[in-house]
XYZ file of C-alpha atoms in Angstrom:
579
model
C 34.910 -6.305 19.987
C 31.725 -7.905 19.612
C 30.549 -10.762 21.953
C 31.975 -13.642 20.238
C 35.783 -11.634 20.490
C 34.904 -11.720 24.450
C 34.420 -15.326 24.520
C 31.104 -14.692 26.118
C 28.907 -15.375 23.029
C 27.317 -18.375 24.031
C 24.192 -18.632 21.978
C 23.396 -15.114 21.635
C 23.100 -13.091 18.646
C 25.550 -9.987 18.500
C 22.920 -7.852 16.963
C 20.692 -8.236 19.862
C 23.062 -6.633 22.303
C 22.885 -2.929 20.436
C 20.206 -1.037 21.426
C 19.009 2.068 20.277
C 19.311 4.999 22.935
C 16.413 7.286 22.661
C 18.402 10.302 24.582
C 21.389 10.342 21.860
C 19.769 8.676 18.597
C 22.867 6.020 18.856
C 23.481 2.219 18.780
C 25.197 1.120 21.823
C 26.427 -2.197 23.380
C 24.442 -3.557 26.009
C 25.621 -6.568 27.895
C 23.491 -9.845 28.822
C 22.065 -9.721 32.565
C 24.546 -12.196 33.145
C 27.420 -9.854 33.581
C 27.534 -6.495 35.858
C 26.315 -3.203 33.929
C 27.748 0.009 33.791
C 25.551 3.028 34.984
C 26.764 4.463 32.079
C 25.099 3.402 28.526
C 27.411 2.437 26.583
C 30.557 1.621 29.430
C 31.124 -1.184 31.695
C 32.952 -1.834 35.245
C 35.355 -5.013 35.197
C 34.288 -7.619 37.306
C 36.703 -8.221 39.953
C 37.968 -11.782 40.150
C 38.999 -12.913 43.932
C 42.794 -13.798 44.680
C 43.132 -17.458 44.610
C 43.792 -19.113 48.373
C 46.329 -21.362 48.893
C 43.568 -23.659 50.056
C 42.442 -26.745 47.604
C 38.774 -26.013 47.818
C 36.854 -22.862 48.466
C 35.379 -21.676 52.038
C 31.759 -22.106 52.546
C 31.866 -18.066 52.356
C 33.217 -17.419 48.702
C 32.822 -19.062 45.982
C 35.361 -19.933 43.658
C 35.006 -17.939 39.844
C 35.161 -20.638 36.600
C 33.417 -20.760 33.724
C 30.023 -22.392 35.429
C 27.803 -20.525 37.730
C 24.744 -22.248 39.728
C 21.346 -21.446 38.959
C 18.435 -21.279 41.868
C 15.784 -22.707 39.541
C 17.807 -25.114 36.714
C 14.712 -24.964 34.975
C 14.112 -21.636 34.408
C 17.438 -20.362 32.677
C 18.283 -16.531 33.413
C 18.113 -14.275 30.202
C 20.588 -14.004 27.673
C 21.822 -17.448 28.630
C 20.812 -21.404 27.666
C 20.835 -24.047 29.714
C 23.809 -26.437 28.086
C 22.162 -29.256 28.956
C 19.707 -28.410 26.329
C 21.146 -29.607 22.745
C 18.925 -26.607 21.022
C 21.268 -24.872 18.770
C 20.195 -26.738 15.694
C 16.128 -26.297 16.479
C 16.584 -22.696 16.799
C 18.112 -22.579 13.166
C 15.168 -24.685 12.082
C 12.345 -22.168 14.219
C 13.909 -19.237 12.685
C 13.595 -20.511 9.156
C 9.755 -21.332 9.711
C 8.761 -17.757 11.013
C 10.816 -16.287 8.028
C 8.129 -18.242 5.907
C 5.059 -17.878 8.411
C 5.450 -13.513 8.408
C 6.229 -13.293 5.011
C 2.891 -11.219 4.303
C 5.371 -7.763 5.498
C 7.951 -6.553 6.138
C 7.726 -5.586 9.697
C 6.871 -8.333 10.470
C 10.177 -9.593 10.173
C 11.637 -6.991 11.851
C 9.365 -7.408 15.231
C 11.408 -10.937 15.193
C 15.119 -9.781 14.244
C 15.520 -7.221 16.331
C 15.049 -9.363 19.401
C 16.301 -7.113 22.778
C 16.328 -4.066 20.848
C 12.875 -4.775 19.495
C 10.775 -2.319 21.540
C 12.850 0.571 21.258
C 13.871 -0.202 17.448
C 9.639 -0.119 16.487
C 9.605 3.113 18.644
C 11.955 4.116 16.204
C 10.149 3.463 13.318
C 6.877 4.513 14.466
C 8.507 7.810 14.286
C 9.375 7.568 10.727
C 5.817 7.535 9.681
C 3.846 10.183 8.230
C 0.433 10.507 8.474
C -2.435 12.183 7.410
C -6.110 12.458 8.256
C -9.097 10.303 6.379
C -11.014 13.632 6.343
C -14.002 10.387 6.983
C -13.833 9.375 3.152
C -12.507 6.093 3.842
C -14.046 2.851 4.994
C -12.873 3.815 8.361
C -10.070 1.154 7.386
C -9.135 -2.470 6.394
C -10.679 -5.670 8.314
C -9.331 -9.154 8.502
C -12.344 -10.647 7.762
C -13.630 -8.348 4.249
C -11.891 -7.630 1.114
C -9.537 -5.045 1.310
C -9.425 -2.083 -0.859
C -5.887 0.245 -0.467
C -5.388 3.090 -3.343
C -1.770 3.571 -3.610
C -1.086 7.699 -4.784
C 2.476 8.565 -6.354
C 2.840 12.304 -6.373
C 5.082 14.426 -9.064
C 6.548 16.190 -6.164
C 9.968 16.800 -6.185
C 11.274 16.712 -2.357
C 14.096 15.354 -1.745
C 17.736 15.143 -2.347
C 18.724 15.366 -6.285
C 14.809 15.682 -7.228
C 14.397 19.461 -8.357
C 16.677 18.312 -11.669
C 13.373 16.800 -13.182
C 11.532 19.786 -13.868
C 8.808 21.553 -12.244
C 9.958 22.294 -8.952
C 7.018 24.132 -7.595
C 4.810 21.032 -8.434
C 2.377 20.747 -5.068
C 2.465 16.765 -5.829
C -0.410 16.170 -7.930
C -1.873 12.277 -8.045
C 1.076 11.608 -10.756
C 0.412 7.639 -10.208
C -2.746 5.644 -8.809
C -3.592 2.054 -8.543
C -6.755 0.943 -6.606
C -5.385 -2.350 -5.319
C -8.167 -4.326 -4.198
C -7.737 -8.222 -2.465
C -10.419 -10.527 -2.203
C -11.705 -11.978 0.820
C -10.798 -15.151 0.770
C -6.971 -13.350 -0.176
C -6.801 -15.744 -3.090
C -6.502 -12.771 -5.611
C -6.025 -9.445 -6.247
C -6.376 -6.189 -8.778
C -4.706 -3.460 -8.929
C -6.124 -1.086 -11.406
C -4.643 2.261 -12.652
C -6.415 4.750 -13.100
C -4.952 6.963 -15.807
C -3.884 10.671 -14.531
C -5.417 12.215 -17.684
C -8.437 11.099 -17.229
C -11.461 13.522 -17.306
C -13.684 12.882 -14.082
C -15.930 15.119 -11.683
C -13.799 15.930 -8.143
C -16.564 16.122 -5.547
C -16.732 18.947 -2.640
C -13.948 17.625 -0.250
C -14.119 18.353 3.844
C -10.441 18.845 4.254
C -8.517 18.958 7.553
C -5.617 21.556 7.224
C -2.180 21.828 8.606
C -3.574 24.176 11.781
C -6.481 21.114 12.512
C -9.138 23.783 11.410
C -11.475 21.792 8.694
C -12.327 23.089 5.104
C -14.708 22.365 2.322
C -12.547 22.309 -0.791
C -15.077 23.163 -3.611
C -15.298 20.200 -6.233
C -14.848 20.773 -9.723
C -16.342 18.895 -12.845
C -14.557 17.599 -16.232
C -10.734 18.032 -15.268
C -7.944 15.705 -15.308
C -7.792 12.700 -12.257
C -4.449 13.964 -11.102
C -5.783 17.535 -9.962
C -7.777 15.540 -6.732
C -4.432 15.897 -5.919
C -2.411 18.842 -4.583
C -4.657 21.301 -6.901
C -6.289 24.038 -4.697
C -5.057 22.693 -1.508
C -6.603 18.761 -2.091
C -4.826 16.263 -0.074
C -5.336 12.390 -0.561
C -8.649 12.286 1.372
C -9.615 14.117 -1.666
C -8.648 11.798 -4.307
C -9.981 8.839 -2.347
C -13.380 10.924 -2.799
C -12.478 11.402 -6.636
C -12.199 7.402 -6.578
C -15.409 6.748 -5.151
C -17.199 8.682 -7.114
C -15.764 7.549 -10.364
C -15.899 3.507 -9.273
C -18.328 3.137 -6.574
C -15.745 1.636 -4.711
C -14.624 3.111 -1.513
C -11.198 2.756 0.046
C -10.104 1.306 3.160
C -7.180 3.449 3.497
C -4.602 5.107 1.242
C -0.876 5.521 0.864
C 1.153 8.387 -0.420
C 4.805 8.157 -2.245
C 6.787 10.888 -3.757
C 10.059 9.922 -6.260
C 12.379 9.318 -3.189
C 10.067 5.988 -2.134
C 10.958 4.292 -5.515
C 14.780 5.326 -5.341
C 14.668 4.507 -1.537
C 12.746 0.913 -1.685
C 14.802 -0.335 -5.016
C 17.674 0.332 -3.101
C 16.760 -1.382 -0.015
C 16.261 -4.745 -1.848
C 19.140 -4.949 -3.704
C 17.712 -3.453 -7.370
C 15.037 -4.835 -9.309
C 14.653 -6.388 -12.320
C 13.557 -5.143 -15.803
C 13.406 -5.470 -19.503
C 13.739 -3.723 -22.487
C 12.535 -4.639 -25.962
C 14.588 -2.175 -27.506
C 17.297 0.324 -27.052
C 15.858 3.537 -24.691
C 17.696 6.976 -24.178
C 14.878 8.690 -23.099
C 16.359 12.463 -22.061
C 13.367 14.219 -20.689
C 13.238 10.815 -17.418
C 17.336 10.114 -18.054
C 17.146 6.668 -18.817
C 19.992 5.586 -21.302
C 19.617 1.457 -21.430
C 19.863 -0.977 -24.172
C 18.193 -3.967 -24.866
C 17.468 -6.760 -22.406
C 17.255 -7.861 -19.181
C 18.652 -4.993 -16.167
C 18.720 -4.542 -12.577
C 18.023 -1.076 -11.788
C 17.506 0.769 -8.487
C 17.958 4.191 -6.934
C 17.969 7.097 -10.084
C 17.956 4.591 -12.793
C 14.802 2.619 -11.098
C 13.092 5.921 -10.961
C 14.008 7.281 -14.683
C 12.896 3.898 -15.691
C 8.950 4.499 -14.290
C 9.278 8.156 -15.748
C 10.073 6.889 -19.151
C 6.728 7.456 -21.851
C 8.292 9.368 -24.594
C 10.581 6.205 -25.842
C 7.782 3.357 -24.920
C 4.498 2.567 -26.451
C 2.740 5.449 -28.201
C 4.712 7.870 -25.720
C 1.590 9.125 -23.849
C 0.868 8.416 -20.271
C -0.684 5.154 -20.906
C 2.351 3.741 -22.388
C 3.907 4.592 -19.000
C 1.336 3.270 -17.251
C 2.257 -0.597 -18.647
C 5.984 0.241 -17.788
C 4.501 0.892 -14.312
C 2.653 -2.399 -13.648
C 6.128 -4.330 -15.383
C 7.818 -2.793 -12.928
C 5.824 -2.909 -9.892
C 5.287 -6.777 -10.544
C 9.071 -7.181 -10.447
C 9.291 -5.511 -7.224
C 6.468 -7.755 -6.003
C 8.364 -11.002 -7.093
C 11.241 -9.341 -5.473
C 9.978 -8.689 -2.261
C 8.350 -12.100 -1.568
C 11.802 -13.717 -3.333
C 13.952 -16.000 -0.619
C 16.770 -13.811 -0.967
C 14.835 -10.758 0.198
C 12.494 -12.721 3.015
C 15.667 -14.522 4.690
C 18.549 -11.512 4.443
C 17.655 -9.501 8.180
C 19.494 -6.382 6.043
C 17.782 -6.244 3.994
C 14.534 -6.444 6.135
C 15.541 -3.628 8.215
C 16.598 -1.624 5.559
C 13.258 -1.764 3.801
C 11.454 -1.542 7.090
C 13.139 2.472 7.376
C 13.065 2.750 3.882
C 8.975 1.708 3.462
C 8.406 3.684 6.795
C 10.481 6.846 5.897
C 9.278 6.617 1.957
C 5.171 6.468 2.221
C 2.470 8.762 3.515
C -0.560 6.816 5.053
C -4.292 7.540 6.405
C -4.694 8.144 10.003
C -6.505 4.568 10.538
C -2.803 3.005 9.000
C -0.390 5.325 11.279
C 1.689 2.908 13.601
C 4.134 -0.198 12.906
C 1.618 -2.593 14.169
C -1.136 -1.704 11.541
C 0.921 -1.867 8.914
C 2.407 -5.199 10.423
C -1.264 -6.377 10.262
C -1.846 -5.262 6.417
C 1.287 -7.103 5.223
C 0.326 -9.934 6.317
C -3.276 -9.756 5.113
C -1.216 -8.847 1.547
C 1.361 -11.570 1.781
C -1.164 -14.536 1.621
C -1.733 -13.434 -2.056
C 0.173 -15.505 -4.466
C 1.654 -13.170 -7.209
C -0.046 -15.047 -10.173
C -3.304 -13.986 -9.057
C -2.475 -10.188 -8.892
C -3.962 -8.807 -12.176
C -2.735 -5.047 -13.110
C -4.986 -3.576 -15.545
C -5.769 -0.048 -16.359
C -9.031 1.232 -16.431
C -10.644 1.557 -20.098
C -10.470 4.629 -21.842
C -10.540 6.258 -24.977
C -9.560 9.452 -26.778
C -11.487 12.548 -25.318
C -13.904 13.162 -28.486
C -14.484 16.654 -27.291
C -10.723 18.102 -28.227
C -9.537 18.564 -31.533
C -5.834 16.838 -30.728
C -6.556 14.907 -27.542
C -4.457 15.131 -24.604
C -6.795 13.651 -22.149
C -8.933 10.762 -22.136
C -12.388 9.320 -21.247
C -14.192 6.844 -19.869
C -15.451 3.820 -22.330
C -18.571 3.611 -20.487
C -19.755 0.288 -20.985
C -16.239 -1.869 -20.429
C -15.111 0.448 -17.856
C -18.095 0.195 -15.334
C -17.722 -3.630 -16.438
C -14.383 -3.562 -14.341
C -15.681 -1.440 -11.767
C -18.675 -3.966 -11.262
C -16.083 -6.852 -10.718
C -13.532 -5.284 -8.041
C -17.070 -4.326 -6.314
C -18.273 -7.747 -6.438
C -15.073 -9.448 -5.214
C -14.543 -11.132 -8.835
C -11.202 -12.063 -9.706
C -10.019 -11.087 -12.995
C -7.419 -14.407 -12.968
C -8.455 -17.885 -13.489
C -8.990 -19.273 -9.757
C -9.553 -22.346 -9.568
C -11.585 -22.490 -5.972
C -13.803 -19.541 -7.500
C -14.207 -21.580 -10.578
C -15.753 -24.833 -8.820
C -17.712 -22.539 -6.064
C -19.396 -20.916 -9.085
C -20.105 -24.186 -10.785
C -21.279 -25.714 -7.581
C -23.956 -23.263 -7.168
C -24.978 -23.198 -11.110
C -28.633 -25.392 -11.520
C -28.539 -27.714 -13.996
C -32.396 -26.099 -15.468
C -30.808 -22.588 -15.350
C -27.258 -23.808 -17.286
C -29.515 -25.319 -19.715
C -30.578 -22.332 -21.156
C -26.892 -20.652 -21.664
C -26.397 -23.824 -23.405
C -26.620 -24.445 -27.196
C -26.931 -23.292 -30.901
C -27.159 -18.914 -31.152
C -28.679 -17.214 -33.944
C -26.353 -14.704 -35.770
C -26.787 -11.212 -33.944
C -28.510 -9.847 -37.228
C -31.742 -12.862 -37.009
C -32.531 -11.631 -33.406
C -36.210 -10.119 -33.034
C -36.503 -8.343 -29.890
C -38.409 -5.341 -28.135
C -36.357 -3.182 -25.699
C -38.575 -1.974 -22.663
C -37.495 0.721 -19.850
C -39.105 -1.065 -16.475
C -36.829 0.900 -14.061
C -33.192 1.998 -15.852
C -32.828 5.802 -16.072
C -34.818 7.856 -18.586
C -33.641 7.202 -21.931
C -32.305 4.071 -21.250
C -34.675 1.813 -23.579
C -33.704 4.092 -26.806
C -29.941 4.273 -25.693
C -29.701 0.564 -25.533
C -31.424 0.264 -28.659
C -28.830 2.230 -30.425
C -26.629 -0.148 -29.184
C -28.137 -2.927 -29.938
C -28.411 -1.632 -33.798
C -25.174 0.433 -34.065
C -22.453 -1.764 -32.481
C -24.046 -5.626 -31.501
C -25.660 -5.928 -35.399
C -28.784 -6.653 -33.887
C -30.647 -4.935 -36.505
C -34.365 -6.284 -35.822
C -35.098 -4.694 -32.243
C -37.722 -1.276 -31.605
C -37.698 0.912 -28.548
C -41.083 -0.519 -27.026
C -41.517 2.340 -24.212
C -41.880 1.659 -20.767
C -42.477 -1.621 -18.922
C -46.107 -2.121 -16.856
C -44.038 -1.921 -13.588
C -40.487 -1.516 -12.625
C -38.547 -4.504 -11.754
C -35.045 -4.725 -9.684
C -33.109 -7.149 -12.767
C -33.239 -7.023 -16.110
C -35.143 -9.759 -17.963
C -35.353 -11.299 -21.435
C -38.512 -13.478 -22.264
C -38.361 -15.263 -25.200
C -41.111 -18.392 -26.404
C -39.668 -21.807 -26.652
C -38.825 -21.836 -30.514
C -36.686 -18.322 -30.212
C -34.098 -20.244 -27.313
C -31.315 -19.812 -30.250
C -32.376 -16.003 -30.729
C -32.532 -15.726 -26.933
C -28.875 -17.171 -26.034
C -27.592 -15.323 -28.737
C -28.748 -11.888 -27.175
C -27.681 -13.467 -23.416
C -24.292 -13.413 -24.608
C -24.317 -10.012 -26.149
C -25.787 -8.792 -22.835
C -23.958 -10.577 -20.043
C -27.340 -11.950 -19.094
C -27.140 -14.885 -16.410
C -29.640 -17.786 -16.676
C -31.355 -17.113 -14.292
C -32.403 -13.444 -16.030
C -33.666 -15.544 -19.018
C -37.408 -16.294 -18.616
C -38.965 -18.757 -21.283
C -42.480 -17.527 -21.754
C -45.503 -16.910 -24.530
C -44.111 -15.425 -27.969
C -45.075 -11.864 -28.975
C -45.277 -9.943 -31.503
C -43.999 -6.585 -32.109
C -45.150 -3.367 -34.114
C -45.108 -5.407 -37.524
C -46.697 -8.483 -35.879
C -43.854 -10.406 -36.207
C -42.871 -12.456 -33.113
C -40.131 -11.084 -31.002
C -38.547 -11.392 -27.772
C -39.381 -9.038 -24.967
C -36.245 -7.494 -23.135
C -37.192 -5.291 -20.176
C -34.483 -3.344 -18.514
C -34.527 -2.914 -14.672
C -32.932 -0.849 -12.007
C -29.969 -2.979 -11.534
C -29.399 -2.012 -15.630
C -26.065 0.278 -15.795
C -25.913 1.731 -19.289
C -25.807 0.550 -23.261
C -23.386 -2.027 -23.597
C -22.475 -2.605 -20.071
C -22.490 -6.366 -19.534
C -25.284 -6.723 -17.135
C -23.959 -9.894 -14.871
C -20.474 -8.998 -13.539
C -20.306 -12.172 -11.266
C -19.781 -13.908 -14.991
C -16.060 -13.289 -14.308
C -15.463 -12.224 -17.658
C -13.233 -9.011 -18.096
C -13.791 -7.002 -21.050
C -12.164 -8.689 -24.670
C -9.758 -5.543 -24.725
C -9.020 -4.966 -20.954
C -5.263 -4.063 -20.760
C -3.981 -6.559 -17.911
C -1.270 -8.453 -17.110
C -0.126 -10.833 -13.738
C 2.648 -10.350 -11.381
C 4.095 -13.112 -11.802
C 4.960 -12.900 -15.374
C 8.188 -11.473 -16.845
C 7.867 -8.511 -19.484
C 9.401 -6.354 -21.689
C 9.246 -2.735 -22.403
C 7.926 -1.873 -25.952
C-alpha cells in the first residue's frame, strides 16, 4: 500500500517516499520522520499504541495517542509534515507549475525537482549512467554562461546494442555517421545547427589521443578523405573529429556529444514518439522503413529506420538523408519543449536515463549538474530561431562518378564566417534594430541607390595583403561568374592593408554599389576618392584586396547577415515533409 492506503498521506507525494538503495540497486519505501523506522531498509516496527485507562483524561506522565501530536517550535514544522493551519495545498500546485516553466531549458533539471527525498541518491544514480571521454585539449576547455556556445553533436554507425547487428556492417568501429555543429548565440536568441556532410573530402589533422590504458598517442592525420573517417578510423575518437571541425570551419568546440543508433530508439521512446511526414509512399528495405503517405508518430525501430532512410528520399545520396535528419530532429525539438513532455514527471525521468544512458560526452560535460547547466543555457532558445542548414557542397570534380563531395569555397566559408561571428541565419528582430542602430546615416548613403549592370563596371583588382594569387583568382571571378567583364589584374597594392577597399570617384557611385553588392562590401569598405584610369586610360575603380580577404567569391562582410541565395536551411519550428 502506498501512503495514501495508510491514511498517513497528508500532503506528501508517494513518489518521494521510494528511495533508491545503493547496496541492492532497488526502490524501497521509506517512511516520513514522523513515524518510527525500521533498522531494516525496506521493513518497519508497529508503533505500539498504550491501553486506554479507565481515567477521563490522561496522567501528566503519558500522553494520550490521536490523530494530533504537539510540536516544540509551531513554527518550524518537522519534515514530511505541514502545519494545517497553513491553507497551502493550492499554492504548491501553482509553485510547481511555475518551476515546470522556469527549468524548461533540460531535462534534469526537472528531475533535480521531482525526485524530491530521493533526489540525491536518484542523481547519484544517473551520474553513473554517463559515459565519458577525454577532450584530448581540442576543445574550448568547455561552454560558458556568458559566450556563445558551440556543441558538435557526433552520431556513430556503430551497431551496439540490442537488435542493432541486423543493419549491416557489424564490425563498423562507429565512424562520424552524423554531425551537426550546433552553435547558440550569446544573447541565446538563436541558434545553427549545421551538418556537415559525412562524404565530404577534408584534411584530418595529427590528433594527440588519450587511449583506453591513459597512455597518450599522436594519431597521424591524413589529407583528402571522407569527414566520417575523424571518426573511429585508425583508432580516432571524437577529440579527433572536433580537430577535423576546426580545421575545416575555424570554429572550435566547446564540448562534444557522442550517440550510437540505441540513443534515437531510446530518446523517441522516452517521449512518447515523434512526429513525421511523408510526401509519398516509402518502403525503403536496405533502413526497414515501410510507411505511406502523411503525417506518423514513430519511435523506437521505426524512428531509427526513418533517419536511415536515403535510398527512397531526395536524390538517394547522403544529402537527401541529411534533410530527413534536420525534419526530424526539429520534431523532436518541438517535442521536447511541448507541455505534454515538460509537465508529465514520466516522462522526465524516463528521458533523464534514457539521455544519460544514450550519449557519450567530453570530460568538461561528465556529471548531471553540467549537463543541468547546458540545458538550460539551450532551453532559452525559441525553436523558430534554430536554423538547420548543411554546409555547401558540390560534386567532387576529381572522380569520374562522384561519390563524395566538396567544398563550394566561396558560399561555404560564407557560413562558416557567420556561426564565427555570432550572426544569426533567422530574421531576429533585436539583431535587426542593434544593427540599424549602429549603421551612420553618411556610410548607408553609399549602399543606397541606382547600380550599374555588372557588365558596365570598370574596375582594377589589386593584391594589398590576400594570399599570392589572389588578385588574378578574383579576377577570374569577377569575369567568369559576376559578368563583370571590364576589370584587369593590376598587381600588387603600395602597402598591405587589414580590409579590403573599393575607391571609386564621385560619378562611378552606381558602378561602385553595383560591385558592393557583388562583393559583400560594407559601407564603410567603400571609399569615394579621385577617378583613375586603367591600362587603356579609361577611368576605373580601384579595388584592393586585404588580409581580412578570404577567397574569389567569398562575400567579404559576413556581419551583413545574409546567408548564401542557395544555402539549404530550414527552422525548427516548421512542419515538413519527406520528399
Amino acid at each position: 500500500m502506498d501512503a495514501q492506503g495508510r491514511g498517513r498521506a497528508e500532503d506528501i507525494d508517494p513518489a518521494d517516499q521510494w528511495v533508491l538503495n545503493p547496496d541492492t540497486g532497488d526502490y524501497e519505501l521509506r517512511l516520513s520522520p514522523s513515524a518510527p523506522q525500521s533498522p531494516v531498509p525496506g521493513q518497519r516496527r508497529a508503533t505500539p499504541v498504550p491501553a486506554p485507562t479507565p481515567t477521563p483524561t490522561p496522567t501528566p506522565e503519558r500522553e494520550v495517542p490521536g490523530p494530533r501530536r504537539r510540536r516544540a517550535t509551531p513554527e518550524e514544522p518537522p519534515p514530511g509534515r505541514r502545519d494545517r493551519r497553513r491553507p497551502a495545498k493550492k499554492s504548491k500546485k501553482k509553485s510547481r507549475g511555475k518551476k515546470i516553466l522556469l527549468w524548461t531549458g533540460g531535462t534534469m533539471a526537472f528531475v533535480i525537482l521531482a525526485v524530491g527525498t530521493a533526489g540525491y541518491l536518484y542523481l547519484r544514480h544517473l551520474n553513473g549512467n554517463i559515459e565519458s571521454l577525454p577532450d584530448d585539449g581540442a576543445s574550448t576547455g568547455g561552454f560558458r554562461k556568458d559566450e556563445a556556445i558551440n556543441i558538435l553533436l557526433i552520431g556513430t554507425d556503430k551497431r551496439t546494442g540490442s537488435g542493432n547487428d541486423g543493419y549491416g556492417d557489424t564490425g563498423s568501429a562507429g565512424h562520424a555517421d552524423t554531425t551537426l555543429l550546433l552553435h547558440v548565440s550569446k544573447d541565446r536568441s538563436n541558434a545553427t545547427a549545421l551538418s556537415i556532410p559525412r562524404d565530404l573530402i577534408v584534411d584530418i589533422p595529427d590528433c594527440p589521443t588519450t587511449q583506453e590504458d591513459g597512455s597518450k598517442k599522436v594519431i597521424p592525420g591524413t589529407s583528402g578523405v571522407r569527414f566520417n573517417q575523424s571518426l573511429g578510423q585508425s583508432g580516432r575518437t571524437p577529440s579527433c573529429t572536433m580537430r577535423t571541425v576546426t580545421e575545416l570551419t575555424g570554429v572550435t568546440p566547446d564540448n562534444f556529444m557522442v550517440a550510437d543508433f540505441n540513443a534515437v530508439k531510446t530518446l523517441t521512446s522516452a517521449v512518447g514518439g515523434v512526429e513525421i511526414c511523408l510526401a509519398k509512399d516509402i518502403n525503403d528495405p536496405d533502413s526497414h522503413l515501410n510507411l505511406p503517405a502523411g503525417k506518423h508518430t514513430v519511435e523506437g525501430e521505426q524512428a531509427l529506420a526513418f533517419v536511415r532512410t536515403r535510398h527512397s528520399v531526395g536524390f538517394g545520396g547522403d544529402l537527401s538523408r541529411i534533410e530527413l535528419q534536420q525534419q526530424f530532429l526539429s520534431s523532436l525539438m518541438r517535442k521536447l519543449k511541448s507541455n505534454d513532455t515538460l509537465t508529465s514527471p514520466t516522462k522526465m525521468v524516463k528521458l533523464a536515463e534514457a539521455g544519460t544512458k544514450a550519449l557519450t560526452v567530453d570530460s568538461k560535460l561528465d556529471s548531471i549538474g553540467k549537463l543541468k547547466d547546458l540545458g538550460l543555457e539551450l532551453g532559452k532558445l525559441n525553436t523558430k530561431n534554430l536554423t538547420f542548414a548543411t554546409v555547401p557542397v558540390k560534386d567532387n570534380p576529381a572522380e569520374e562518378t562522384p561519390v563524395t563531395v566538396v567544398l563550394k569555397e566561396g558560399p561555404a566559408q560564407q557560413v562558416f564566417d557567420m556561426v564565427k561571428n555570432d550572426v544569426s541565419f533567422t530574421e531576429v528582430k533585436k539583431k535587426e534594430k542593434e544593427k540599424k542602430k549602429k549603421e551612420d546615416a553618411a556610410v548607408a548613403a553609399r549602399l543606397e541607390g541606382t547600380k550599374s549592370e555588372p557588365s558596365e563596371v570598370r574596375v582594377r583588382v589589386l593584391n594589398g595583403g590576400a594570399s599570392a594569387g589572389s588578385a588574378q583568382r578574383e579576377l577570374n571571378y569577377l569575369q567568369t561568374e559576376a559578368g563583370v567583364s571590364k576589370s584587369e589584374n593590376a598587381g600588387n597594392a603600395p602597402s598591405e592593408i587589414a580590409k579590403t577597399t573599393l575607391e571609386y570617384a564621385p560619378d562611378q557611385a552606381d558602378q561602385a554599389r553595383a560591385l558592393a553588392e557583388i562583393l559583400g562590401l560594407s559601407g564603410a569598405a567603400m571609399k569615394p576618392g579621385e577617378s583613375v584610369t586603367n591600362s587603356q586610360g579609361l577611368p576605373t575603380m580601384t579595388l584592393t584586396l586585404g588580409k581580412d580577404f578570404k577567397g574569389a567569391g567569398v562575400k567579404l562582410d559576413a556581419t551583413s547577415g545574409k546567408a548564401p541565395e542557395d544555402l539549404q536551411q530550414s527552422t525548427a519550428d516548421k512542419v515538413e515533409c519527406a520528399k
